[in-house]
PDB file of C-alpha atoms in Angstrom:
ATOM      1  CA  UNK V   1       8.889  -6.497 -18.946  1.00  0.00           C
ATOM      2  CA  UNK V   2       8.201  -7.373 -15.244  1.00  0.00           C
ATOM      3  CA  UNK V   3      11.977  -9.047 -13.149  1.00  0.00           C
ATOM      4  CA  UNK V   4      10.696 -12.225 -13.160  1.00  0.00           C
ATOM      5  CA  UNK V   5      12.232 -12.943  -9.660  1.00  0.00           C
ATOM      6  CA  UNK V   6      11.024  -9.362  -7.981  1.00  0.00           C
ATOM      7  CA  UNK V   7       8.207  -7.936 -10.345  1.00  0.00           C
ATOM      8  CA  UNK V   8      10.461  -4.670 -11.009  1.00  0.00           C
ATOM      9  CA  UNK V   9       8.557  -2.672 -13.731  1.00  0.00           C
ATOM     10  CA  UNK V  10      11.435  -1.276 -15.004  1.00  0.00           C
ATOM     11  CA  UNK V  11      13.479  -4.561 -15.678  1.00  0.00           C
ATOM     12  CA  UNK V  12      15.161  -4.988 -18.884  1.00  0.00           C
ATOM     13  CA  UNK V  13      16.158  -8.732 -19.463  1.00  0.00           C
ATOM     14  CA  UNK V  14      19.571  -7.362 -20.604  1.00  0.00           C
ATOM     15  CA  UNK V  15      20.721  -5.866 -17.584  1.00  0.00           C
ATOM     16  CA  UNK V  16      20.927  -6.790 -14.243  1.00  0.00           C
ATOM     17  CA  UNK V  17      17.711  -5.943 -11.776  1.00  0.00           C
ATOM     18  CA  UNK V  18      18.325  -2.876  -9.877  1.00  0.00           C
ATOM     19  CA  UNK V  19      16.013  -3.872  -7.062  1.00  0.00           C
ATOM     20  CA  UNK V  20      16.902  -7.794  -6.870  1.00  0.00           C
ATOM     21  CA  UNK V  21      20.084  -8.154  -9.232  1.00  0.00           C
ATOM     22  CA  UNK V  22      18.912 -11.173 -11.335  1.00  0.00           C
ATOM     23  CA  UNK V  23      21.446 -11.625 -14.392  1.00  0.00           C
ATOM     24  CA  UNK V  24      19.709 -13.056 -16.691  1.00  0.00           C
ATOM     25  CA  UNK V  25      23.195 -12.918 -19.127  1.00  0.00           C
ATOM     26  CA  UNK V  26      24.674 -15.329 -16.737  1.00  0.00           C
ATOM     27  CA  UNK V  27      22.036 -18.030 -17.061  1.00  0.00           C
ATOM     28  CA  UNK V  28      22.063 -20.504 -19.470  1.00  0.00           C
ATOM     29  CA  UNK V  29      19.116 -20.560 -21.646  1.00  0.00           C
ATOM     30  CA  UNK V  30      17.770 -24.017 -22.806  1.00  0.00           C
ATOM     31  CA  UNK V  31      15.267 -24.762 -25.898  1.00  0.00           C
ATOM     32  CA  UNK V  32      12.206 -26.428 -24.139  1.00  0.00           C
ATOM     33  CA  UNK V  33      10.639 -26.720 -27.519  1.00  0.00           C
ATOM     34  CA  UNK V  34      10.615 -26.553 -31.091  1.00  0.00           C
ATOM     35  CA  UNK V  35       7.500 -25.385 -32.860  1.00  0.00           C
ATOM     36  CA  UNK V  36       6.532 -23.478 -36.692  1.00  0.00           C
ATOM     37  CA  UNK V  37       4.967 -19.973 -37.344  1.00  0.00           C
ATOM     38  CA  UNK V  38       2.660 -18.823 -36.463  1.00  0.00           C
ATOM     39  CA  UNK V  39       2.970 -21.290 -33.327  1.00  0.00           C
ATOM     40  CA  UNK V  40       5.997 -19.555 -32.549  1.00  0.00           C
ATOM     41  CA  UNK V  41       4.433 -16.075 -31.526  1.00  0.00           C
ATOM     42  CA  UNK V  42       1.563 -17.611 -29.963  1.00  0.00           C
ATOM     43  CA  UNK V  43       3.774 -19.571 -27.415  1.00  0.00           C
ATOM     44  CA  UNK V  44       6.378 -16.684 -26.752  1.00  0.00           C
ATOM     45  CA  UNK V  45       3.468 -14.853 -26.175  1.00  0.00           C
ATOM     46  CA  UNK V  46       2.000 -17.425 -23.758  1.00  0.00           C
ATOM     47  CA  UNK V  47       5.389 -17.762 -21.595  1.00  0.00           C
ATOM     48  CA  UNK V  48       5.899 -13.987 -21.263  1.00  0.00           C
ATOM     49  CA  UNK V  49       2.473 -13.509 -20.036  1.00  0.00           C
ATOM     50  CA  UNK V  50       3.770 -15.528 -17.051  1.00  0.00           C
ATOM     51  CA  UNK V  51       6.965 -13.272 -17.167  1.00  0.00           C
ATOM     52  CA  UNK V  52       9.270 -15.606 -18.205  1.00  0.00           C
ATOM     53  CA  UNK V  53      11.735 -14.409 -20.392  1.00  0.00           C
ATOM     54  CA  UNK V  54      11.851 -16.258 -23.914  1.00  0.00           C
ATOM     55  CA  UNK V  55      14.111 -16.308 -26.587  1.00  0.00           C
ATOM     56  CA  UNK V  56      13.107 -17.013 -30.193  1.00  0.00           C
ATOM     57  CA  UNK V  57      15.719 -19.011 -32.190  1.00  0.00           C
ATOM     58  CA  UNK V  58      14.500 -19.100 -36.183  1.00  0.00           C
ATOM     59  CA  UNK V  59      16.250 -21.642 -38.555  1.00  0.00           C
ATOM     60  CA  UNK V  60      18.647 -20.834 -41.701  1.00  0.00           C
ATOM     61  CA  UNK V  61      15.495 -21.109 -43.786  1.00  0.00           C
ATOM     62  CA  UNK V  62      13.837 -18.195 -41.873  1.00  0.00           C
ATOM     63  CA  UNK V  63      16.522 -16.457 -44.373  1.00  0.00           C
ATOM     64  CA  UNK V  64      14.594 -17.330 -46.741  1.00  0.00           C
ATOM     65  CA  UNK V  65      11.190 -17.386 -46.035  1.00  0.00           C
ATOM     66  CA  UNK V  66      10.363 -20.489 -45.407  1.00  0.00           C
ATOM     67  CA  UNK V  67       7.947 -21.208 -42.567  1.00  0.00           C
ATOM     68  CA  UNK V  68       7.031 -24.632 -42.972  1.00  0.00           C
ATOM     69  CA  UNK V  69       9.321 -28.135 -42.296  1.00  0.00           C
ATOM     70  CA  UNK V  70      12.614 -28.716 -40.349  1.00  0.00           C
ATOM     71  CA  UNK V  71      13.859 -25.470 -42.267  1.00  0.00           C
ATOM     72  CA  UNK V  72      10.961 -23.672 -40.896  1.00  0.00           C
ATOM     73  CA  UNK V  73      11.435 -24.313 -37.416  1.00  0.00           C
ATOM     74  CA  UNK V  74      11.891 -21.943 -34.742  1.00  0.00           C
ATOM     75  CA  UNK V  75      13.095 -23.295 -31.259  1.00  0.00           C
ATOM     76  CA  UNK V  76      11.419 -21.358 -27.811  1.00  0.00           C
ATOM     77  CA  UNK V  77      14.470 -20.836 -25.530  1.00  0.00           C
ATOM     78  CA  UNK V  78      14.433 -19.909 -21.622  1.00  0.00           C
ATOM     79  CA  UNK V  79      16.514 -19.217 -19.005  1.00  0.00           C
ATOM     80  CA  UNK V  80      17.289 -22.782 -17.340  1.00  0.00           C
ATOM     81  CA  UNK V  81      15.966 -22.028 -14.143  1.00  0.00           C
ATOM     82  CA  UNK V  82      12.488 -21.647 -15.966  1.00  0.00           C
ATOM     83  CA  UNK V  83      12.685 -24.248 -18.264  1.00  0.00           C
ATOM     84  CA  UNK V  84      10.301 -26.433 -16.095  1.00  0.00           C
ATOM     85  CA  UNK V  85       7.702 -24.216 -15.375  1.00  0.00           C
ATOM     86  CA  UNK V  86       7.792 -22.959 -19.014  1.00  0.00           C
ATOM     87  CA  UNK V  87       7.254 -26.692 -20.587  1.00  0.00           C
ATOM     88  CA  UNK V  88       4.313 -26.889 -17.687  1.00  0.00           C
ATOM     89  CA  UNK V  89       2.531 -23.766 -19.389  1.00  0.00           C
ATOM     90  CA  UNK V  90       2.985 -25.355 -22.801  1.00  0.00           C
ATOM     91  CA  UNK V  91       1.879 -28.888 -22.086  1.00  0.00           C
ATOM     92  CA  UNK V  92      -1.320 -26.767 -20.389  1.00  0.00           C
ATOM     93  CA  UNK V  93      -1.715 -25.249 -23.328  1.00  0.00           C
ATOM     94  CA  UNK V  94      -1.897 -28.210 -25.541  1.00  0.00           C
ATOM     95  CA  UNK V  95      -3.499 -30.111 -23.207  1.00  0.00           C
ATOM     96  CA  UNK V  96      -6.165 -26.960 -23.575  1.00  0.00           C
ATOM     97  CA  UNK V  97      -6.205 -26.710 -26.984  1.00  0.00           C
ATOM     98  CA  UNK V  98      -6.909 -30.304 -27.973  1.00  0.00           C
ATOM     99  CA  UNK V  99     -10.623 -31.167 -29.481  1.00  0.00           C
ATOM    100  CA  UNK V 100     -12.801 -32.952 -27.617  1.00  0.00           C
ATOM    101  CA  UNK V 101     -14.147 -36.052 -28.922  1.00  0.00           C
TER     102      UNK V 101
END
């Protein structure tokens, strides 16, 4: 994955940046939206595309394969300081994704 703050190639969202020295580990992460499988994938993949780091955070009943309902759920997490430009992608994408009548 891509530094999100200086496009390093070689970034690893664990460490700190070699080239610009963003800590991700010292950010706080914030859920900017809760969402089932498959949607889950779909819209991790969506918000790295823009290199944004994401987090997913699966339910208890993940554990047990459930995949549907409030035990289902899996909650997107970013890094705060991307939260808003993340929930701009996603309302895009919804916004995109609605049928036209």
């Amino acid at each position: 994955m891509n530094c999100p703050e200086c496009s390093n190639p070689d970034y690893d969202s664990n460490e700190v940046c070699s080239q610009c020295g963003l800590d991700l580990s010292q950010s706080n992460w914030v859920v900017i939206s809760t969402v089932s499988p498959p949607d889950d994938v779909l819209m991790e993949s969506l918000i790295e595309s823009f290199g944004i780091p994401v987090r997913l955070i699966h339910s208890l009943g993940s554990v047990f394969g459930l995949s549907v309902g409030p035990l289902g759920e899996v909650k997107l997490a970013v890094p705060e300081v991307y939260a808003a430009r993340a929930k701009e992608l996603l309302r895009a994408e919804l916004e995109e994704s609605k049928p036209e009548e």
